[in-house]
Short mmCIF file of C-alpha atoms in Angstrom, two decimals:
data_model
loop_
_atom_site.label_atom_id
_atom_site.label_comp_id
_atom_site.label_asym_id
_atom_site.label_seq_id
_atom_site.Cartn_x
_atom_site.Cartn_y
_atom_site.Cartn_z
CA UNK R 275 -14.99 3.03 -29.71
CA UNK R 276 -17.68 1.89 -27.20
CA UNK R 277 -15.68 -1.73 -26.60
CA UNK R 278 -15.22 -0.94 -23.08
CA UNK R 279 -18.98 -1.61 -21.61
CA UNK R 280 -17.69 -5.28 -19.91
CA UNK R 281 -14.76 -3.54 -18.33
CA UNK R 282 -17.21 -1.27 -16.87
CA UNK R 283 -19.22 -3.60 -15.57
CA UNK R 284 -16.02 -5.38 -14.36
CA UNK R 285 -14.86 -2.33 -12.88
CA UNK R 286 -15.83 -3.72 -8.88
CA UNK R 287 -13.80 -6.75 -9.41
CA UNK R 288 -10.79 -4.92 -10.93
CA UNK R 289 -10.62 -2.69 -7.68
CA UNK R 290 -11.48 -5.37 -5.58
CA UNK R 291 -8.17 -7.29 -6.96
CA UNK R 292 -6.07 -3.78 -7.39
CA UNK R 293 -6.70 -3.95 -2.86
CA UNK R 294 -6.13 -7.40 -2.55
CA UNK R 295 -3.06 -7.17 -4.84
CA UNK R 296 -1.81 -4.02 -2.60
CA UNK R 297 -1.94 -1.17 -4.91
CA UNK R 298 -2.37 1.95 -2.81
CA UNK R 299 -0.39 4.63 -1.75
CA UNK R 300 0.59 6.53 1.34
CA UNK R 301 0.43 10.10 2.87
CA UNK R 302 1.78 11.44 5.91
CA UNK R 303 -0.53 14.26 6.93
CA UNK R 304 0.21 15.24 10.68
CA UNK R 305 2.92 13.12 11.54
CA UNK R 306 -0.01 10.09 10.43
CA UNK R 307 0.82 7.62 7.98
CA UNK R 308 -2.52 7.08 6.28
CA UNK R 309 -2.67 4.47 3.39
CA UNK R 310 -5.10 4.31 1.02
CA UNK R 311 -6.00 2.73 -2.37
CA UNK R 312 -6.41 4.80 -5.61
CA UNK R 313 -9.41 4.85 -7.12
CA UNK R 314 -9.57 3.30 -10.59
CA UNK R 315 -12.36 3.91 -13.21
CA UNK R 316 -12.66 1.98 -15.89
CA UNK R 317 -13.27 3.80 -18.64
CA UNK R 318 -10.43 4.44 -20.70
CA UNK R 319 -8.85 7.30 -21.70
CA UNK R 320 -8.44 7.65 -26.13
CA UNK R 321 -5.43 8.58 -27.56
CA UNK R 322 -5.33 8.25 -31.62
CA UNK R 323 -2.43 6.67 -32.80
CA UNK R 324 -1.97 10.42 -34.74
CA UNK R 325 -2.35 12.51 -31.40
CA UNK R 326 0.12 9.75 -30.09
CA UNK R 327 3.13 10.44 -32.67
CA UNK R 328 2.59 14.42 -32.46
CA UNK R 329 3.21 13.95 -28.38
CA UNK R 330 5.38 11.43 -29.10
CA UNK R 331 7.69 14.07 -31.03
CA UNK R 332 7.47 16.74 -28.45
CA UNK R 333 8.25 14.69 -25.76
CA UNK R 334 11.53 13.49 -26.63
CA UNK R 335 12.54 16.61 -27.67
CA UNK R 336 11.47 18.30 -24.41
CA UNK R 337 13.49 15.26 -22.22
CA UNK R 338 16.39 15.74 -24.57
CA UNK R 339 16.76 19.43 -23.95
CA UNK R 340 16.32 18.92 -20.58
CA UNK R 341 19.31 16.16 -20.08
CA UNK R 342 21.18 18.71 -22.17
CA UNK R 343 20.50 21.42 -19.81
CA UNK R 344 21.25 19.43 -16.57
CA UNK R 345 24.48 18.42 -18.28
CA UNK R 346 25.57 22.49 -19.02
CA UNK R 347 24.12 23.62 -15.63
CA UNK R 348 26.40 21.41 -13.43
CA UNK R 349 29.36 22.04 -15.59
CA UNK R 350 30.52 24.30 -18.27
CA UNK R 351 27.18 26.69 -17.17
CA UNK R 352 27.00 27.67 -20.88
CA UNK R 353 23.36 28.74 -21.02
CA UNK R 354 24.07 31.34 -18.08
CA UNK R 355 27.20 32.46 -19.54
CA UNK R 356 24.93 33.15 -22.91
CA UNK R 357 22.43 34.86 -20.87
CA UNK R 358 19.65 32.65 -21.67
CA UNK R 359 18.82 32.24 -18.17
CA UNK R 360 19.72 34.56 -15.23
CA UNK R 361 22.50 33.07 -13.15
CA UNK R 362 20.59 34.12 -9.52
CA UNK R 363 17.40 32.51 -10.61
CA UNK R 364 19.37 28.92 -11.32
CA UNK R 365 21.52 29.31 -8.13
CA UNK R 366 18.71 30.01 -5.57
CA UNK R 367 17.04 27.17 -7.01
CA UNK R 368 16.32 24.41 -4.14
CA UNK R 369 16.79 21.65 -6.66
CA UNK R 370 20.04 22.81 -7.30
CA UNK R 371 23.14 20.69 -5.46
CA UNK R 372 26.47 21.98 -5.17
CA UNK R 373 27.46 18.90 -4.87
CA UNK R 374 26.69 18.21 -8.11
CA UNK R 375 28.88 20.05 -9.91
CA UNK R 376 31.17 18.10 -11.96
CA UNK R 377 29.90 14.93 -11.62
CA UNK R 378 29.01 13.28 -15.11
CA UNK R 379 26.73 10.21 -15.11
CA UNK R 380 26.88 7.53 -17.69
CA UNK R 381 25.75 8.80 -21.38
CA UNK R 382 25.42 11.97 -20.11
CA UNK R 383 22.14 10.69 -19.01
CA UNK R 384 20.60 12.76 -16.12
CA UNK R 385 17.15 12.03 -16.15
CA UNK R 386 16.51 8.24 -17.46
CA UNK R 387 12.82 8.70 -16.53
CA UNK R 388 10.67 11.41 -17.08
CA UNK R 389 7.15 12.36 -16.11
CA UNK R 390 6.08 14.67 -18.43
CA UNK R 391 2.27 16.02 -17.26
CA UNK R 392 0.15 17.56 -19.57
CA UNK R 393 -3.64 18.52 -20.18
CA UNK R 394 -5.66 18.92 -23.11
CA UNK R 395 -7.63 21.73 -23.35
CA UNK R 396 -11.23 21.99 -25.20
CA UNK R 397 -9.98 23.51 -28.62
CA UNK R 398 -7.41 20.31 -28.66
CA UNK R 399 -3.87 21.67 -28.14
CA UNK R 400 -1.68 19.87 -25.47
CA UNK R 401 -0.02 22.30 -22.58
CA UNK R 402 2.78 20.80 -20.61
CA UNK R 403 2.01 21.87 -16.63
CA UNK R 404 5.16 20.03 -15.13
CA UNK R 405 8.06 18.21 -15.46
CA UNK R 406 9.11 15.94 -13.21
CA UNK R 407 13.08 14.75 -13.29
CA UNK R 408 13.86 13.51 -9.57
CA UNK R 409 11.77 10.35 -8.95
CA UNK R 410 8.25 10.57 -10.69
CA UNK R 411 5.70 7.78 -9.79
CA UNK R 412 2.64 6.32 -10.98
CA UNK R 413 3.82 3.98 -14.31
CA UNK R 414 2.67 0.50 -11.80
CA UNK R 415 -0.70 1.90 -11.75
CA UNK R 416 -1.99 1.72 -15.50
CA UNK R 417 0.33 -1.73 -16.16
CA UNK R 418 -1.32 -3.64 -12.97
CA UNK R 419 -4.60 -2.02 -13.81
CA UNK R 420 -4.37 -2.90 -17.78
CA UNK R 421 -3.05 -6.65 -16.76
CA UNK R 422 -6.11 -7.33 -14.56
CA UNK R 423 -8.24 -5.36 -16.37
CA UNK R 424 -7.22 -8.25 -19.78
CA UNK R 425 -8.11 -10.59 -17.19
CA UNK R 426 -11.67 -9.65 -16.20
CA UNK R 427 -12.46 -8.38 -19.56
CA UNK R 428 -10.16 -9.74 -22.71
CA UNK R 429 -12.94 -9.00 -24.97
CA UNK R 430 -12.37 -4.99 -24.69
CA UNK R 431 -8.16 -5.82 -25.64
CA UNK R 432 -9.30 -7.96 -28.68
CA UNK R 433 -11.73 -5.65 -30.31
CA UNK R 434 -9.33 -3.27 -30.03
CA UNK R 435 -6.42 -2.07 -31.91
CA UNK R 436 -3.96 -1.08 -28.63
CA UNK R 437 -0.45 -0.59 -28.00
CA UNK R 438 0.56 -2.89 -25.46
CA UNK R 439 1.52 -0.98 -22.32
CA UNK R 440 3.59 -3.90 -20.74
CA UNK R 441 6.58 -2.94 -22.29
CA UNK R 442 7.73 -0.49 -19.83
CA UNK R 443 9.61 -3.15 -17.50
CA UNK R 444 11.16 -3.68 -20.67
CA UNK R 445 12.01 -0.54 -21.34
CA UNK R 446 13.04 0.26 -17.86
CA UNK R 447 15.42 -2.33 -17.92
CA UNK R 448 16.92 -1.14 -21.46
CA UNK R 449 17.95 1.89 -19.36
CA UNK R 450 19.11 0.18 -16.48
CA UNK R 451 21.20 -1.75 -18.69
CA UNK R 452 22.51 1.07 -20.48
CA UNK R 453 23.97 2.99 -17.64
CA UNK R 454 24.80 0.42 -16.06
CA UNK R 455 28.47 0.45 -15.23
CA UNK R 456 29.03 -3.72 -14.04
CA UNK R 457 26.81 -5.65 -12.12
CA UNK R 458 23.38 -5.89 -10.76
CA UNK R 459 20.06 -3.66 -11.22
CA UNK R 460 19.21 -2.47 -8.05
CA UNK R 461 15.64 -0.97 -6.94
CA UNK R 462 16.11 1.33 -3.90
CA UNK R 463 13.05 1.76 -1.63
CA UNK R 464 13.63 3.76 1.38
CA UNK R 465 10.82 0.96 3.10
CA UNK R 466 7.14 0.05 3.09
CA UNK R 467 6.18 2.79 4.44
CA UNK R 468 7.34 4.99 1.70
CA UNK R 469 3.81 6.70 -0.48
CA UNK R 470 5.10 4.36 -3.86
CA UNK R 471 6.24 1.78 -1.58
CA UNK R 472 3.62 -0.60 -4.21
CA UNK R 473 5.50 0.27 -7.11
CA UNK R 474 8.77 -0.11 -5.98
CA UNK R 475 8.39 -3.93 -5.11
CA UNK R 476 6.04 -4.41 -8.81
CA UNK R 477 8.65 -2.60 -10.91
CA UNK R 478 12.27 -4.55 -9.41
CA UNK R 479 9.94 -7.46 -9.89
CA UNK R 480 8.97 -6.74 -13.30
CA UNK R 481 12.03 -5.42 -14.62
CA UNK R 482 14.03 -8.15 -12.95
CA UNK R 483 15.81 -6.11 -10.82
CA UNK R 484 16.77 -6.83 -6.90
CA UNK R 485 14.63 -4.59 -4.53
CA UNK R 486 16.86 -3.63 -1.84
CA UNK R 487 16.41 -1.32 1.53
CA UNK R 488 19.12 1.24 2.45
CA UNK R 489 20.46 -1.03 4.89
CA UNK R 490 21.08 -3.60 2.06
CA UNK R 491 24.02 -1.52 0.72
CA UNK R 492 27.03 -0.82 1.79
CA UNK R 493 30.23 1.18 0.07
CA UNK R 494 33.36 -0.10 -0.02
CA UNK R 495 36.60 1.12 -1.76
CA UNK R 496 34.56 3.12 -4.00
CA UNK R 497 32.11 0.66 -5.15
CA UNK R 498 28.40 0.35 -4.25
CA UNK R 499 27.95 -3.80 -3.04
CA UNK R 500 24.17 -5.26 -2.09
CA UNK R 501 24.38 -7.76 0.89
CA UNK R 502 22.57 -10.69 0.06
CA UNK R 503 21.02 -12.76 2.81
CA UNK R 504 24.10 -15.34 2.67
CA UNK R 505 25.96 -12.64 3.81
CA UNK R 506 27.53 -12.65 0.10
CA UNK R 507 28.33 -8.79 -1.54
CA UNK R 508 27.20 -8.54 -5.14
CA UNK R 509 28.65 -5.46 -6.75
CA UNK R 510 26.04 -3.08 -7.70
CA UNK R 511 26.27 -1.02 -11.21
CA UNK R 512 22.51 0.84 -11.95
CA UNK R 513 20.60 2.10 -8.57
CA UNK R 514 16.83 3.23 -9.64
CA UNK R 515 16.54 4.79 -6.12
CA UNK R 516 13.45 5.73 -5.07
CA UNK R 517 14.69 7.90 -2.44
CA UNK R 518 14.76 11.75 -2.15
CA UNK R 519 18.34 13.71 -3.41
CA UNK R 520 18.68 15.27 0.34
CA UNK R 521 18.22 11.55 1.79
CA UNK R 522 20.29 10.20 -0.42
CA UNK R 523 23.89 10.00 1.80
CA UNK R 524 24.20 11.25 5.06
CA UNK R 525 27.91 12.29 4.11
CA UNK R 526 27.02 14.35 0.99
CA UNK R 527 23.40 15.80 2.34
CA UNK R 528 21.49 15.34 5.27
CA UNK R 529 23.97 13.85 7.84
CA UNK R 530 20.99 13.12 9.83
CA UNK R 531 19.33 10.63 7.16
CA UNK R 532 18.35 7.53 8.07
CA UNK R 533 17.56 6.14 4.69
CA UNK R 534 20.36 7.10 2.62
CA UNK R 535 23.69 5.12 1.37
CA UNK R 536 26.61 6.68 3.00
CA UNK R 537 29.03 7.01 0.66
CA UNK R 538 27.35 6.72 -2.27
CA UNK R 539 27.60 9.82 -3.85
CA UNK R 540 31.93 9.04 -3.63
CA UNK R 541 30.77 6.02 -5.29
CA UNK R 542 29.45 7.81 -8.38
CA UNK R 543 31.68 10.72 -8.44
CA UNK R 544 34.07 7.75 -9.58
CA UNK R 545 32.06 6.50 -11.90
CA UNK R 546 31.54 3.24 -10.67
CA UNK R 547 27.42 3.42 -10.05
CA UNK R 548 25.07 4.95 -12.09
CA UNK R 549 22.51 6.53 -10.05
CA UNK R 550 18.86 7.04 -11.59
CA UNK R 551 17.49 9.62 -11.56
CA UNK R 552 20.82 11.55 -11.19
CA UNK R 553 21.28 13.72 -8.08
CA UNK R 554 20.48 17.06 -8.54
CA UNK R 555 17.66 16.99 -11.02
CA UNK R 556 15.26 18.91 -8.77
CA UNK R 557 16.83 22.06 -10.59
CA UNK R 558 15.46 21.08 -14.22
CA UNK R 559 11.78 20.43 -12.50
CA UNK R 560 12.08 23.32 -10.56
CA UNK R 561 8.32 25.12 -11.62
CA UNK R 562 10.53 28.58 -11.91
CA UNK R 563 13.05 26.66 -14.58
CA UNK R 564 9.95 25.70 -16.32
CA UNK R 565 9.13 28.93 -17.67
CA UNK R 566 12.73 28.63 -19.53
CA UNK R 567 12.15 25.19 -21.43
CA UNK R 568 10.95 27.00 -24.56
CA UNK R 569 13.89 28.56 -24.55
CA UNK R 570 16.46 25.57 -23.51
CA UNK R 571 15.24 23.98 -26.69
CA UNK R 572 15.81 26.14 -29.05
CA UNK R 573 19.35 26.97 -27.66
CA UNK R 574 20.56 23.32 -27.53
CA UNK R 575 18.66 22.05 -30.23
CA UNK R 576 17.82 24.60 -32.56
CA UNK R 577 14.63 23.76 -33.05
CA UNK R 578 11.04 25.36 -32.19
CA UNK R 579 9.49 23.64 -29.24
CA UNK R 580 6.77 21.32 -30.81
CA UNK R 581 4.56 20.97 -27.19
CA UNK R 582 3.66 24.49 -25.59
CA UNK R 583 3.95 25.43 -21.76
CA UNK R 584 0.74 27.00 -20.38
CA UNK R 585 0.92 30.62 -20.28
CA UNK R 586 3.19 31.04 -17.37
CA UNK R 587 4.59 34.72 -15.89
CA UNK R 588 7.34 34.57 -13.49
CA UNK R 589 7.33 36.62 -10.37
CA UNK R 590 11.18 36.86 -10.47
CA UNK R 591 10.73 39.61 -13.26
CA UNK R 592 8.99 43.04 -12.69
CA UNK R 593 7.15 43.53 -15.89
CA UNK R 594 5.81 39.71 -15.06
CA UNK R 595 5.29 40.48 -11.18
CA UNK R 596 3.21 43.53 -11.88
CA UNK R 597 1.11 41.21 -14.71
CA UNK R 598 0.74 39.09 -11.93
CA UNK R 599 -0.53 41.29 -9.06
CA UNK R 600 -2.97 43.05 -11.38
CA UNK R 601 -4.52 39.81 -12.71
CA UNK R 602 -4.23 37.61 -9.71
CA UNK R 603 -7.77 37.07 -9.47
CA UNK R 604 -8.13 34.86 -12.40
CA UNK R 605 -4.65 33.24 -12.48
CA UNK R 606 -3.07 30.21 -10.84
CA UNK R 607 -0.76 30.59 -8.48
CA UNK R 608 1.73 27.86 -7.97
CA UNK R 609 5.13 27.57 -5.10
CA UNK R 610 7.77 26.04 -6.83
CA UNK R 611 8.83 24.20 -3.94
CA UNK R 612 5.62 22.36 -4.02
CA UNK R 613 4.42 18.74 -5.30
CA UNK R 614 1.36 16.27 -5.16
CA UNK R 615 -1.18 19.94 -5.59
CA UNK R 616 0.37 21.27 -2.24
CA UNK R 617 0.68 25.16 -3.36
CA UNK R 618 -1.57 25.66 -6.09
CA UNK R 619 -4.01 28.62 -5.17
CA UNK R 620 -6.32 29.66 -7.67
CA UNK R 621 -6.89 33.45 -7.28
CA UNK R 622 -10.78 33.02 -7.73
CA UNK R 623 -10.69 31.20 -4.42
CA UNK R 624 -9.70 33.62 -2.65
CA UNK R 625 -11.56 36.74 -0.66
CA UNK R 626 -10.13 40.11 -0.53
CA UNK R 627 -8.09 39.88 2.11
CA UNK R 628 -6.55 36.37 1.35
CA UNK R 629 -5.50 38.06 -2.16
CA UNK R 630 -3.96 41.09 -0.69
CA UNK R 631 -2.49 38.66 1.63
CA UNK R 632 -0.98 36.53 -1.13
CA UNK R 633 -0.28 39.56 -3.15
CA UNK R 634 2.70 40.88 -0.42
CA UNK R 635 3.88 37.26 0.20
CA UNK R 636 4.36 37.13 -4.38
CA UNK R 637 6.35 40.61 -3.65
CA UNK R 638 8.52 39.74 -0.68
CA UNK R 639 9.70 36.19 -1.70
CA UNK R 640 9.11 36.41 -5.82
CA UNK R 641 11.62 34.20 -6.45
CA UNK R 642 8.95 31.21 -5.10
CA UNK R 643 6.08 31.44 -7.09
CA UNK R 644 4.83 31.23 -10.66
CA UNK R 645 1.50 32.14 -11.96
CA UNK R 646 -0.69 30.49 -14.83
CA UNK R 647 -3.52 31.17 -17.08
CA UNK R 648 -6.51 28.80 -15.91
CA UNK R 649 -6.80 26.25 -18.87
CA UNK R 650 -10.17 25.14 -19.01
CA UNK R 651 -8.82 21.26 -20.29
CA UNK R 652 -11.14 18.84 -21.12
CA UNK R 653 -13.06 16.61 -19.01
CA UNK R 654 -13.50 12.80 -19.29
CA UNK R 655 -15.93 10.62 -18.28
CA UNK R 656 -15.99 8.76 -15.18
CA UNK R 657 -18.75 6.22 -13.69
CA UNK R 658 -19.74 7.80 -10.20
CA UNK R 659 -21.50 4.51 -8.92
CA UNK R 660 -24.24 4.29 -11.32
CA UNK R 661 -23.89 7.15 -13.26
CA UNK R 662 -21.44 8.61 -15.99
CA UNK R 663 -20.09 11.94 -14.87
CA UNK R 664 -17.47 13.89 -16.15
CA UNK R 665 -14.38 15.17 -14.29
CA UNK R 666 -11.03 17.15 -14.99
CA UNK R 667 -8.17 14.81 -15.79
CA UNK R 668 -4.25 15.24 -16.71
CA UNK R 669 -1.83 12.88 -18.41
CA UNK R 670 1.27 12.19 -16.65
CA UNK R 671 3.82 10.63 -19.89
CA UNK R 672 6.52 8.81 -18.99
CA UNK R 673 9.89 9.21 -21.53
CA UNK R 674 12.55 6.95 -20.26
CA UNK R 675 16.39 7.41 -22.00
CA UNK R 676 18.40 5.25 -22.30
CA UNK R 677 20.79 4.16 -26.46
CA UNK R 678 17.60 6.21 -27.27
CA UNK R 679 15.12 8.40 -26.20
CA UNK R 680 11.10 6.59 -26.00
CA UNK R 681 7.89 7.56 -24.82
CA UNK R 682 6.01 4.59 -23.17
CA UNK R 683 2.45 3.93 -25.20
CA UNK R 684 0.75 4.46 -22.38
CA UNK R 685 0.52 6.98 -19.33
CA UNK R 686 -1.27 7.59 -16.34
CA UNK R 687 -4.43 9.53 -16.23
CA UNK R 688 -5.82 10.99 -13.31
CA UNK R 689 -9.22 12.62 -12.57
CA UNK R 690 -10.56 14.14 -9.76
CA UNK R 691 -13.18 13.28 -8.33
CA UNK R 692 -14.49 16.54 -6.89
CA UNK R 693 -16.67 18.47 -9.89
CA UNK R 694 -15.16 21.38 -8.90
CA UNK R 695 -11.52 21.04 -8.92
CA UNK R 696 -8.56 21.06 -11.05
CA UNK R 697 -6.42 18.95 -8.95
CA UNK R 698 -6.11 15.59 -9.83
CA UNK R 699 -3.17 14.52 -7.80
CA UNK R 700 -3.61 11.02 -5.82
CA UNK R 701 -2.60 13.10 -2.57
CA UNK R 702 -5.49 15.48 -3.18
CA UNK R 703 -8.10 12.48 -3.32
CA UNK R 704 -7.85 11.56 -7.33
CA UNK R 705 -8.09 8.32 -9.26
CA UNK R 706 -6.46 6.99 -12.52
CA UNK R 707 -7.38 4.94 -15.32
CA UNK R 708 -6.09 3.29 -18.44
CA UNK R 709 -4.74 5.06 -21.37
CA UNK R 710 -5.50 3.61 -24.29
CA UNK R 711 -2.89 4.65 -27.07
CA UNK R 712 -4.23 3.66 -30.56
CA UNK R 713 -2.04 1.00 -33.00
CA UNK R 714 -3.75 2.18 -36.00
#
């Protein structure tokens, strides 16, 4: 499978097109909005069409679970009454809305899209590292990069037996569709100055959907209406919002948002909108709640969990804690607050003093942080200018649910592109490239 050489060799233009056609994102990083474009290489990441159903399998049934879970959490609270997971450790959860409780979106369907991130390590076997339920990014990168990338090098997509990755506006839509409650698919962006403020615009566009700013939208008698130019309301039934659960309506959260829908969350209480992802996910991708996924499969599904977490010790429990502070030195230390590689320390880092340091923090607030064996996963190659290095890289899988549960034939892989680090998050400097998933 060496079919790639022309898109290497292509790999200048397909970046130079990937800036002129806007694809970057943005960080704020001392009150400084800084944008920037991510990196692409163009050497593709290999899945076998075999590796591809085994993920495929544990992937819906980890989403599955999880929509089961977020269903039982915010109302009959089954799994805590069972004891499966500890009532305190749910509760003091920051992802987890009061306001939620109660509220049942269409199908029962909290998360409609999923990013699921995993690594590979050497001997083969896929860990899970995260799940992300409240608004994961990143699925515009590999389509826009895999549609240009046909362009300046067909070749590579005809020698080549591939699943075709441009289904997911396709599939996004399916889901839109299916929650949708009557009327029009709305994109939310909180503005262009949002970090996925890119993939907002390419995704309504793709998937056929209006792109709208807060201001756009107004509630009125418990219905959620975009204001078109005309000065016409269209009544609004799916809202992919792309906008944080706090910012989400000043009335419900933060009254002093300036992005949100006020209203809104009346608006689906009633059943009139459905809202994806559904407020309140940010319990269910809590890195603390992660620990109990395992577990939240076998209780609602009865089965064994097909995809494995990465060795993972909570802080929350002594016998864990003390694990933790003994071994810290080699282990991964990760606040479950955090996102985009913010507030992953890796003990080895870290001089005496900084361990003691983080040692007393892990005791006085344990409820915050998990800790992680180092997985040495695998590296892939990368061109660095001239030459083919390689670099560690993750796969973020997207499952989207909708009459059905599907994994996307695709994903974005990052890389860093520092030799010696694990982080491959855009924020922390990475770069992506094109996951190829095998037909045959």
């Amino acid at each position: 499978m060496s079919d790639y050489l022309d898109l290497i060799e292509r790999a200048g233009d397909i970046n130079h097109l990937l800036a002129r056609y806007g694809v970057k994102f943005g960080i704020y990083k001392n009150n400084v909005f800084n944008e920037q474009l991510f990196p692409y290489d163009a050497i593709p990441r290999i899945i076998t069409k075999q590796e591809f159903d085994y993920l495929e399998r544990g992937l819906i049934q980890r989403v599955d679970a999880l929509n089961c879970f977020l269903y039982d959490v915010y109302n009959k609270q089954q799994i805590i009454r069972d004891g499966v997971i500890p009532a305190d450790f749910i509760f003091s959860s920051k992802g987890y809305l009061p306001q939620c409780e109660g509220m049942v979106p269409p199908g029962k369907i909290y998360s409609h899209i999923s990013g699921i991130d995993l690594v590979q390590a050497k001997d083969g076997t896929w860990y899970v590292l995260e799940d992300n339920l409240r608004i994961p990014s990143g699925a515009s990168y590999p389509m826009i990069a895999r549609e240009l990338a046909r362009r300046a090098a067909p070749g590579a997509f005809m020698k080549n037996p591939l699943y075709d990755n441009r289904n997911y506006a396709d599939m996004l839509k399916e889901c839109m569709d299916y929650s949708n409650t009557g009327g029009i698919n709305v994109v939310m962006t909180p503005g262009r100055y949002n970090s996925a403020f890119f993939e907002h615009s390419y995704l309504a566009e793709r998937c056929g959907a209006v792109l709208a700013m807060p201001s756009d939208l107004i509630v009125e008698n418990d219905h959620l209406y975009y204001k078109e130019y005309t000065g016409k309301k269209v009544q609004v039934g799916a809202l992919y919002r792309r906008v944080a659960d706090e910012y989400l309506d000043p009335v419900t959260f933060l009254p002093e948002s300036l992005i949100g829908i006020p209203g809104v969350m009346d608006v689906f209480r009633a059943g009139n909108v459905a809202i994806m992802n559904a407020p309140g996910n940010g319990v269910a991708d809590d890195k603390g709640i992660y620990y109990f996924v395992p577990k939240m499969i076998e209780y609602y599904l009865g089965e064994k969990p097909i995809l494995h977490n990465a060795p993972t010790y909570l802080a929350f429990y002594e016998e864990d804690r003390r694990y933790i502070l003994d071994h810290i030195d080699h282990l991964v230390v990760k606040d479950v607050s955090e996102a985009g590689g913010y507030g992953v320390i890796f003990g080895s880092d870290l001089s005496a003093e900084e361990l003691e340091n983080l040692k007393q923090l892990i005791i006085r607030e344990s409820r915050r942080f998990i800790a992680q064996e180092v997985i040495d996963f695998l590296d892939l190659k990368i061109m660095d200018g001239n030459d083919e290095v390689e670099r560690k890289a993750d796969l973020r899988a997207f499952v989207l649910s909708g009459p059905t549960t599907r994994v996307w034939p695709s994903g974005l892989t990052r890389f860093s592109r520092n030799p010696d680090s694990f982080v491959v998050n855009s924020s922390q400097g990475g770069g992506f490239k094109d996951t190829w998933v095998l037909s045959r």
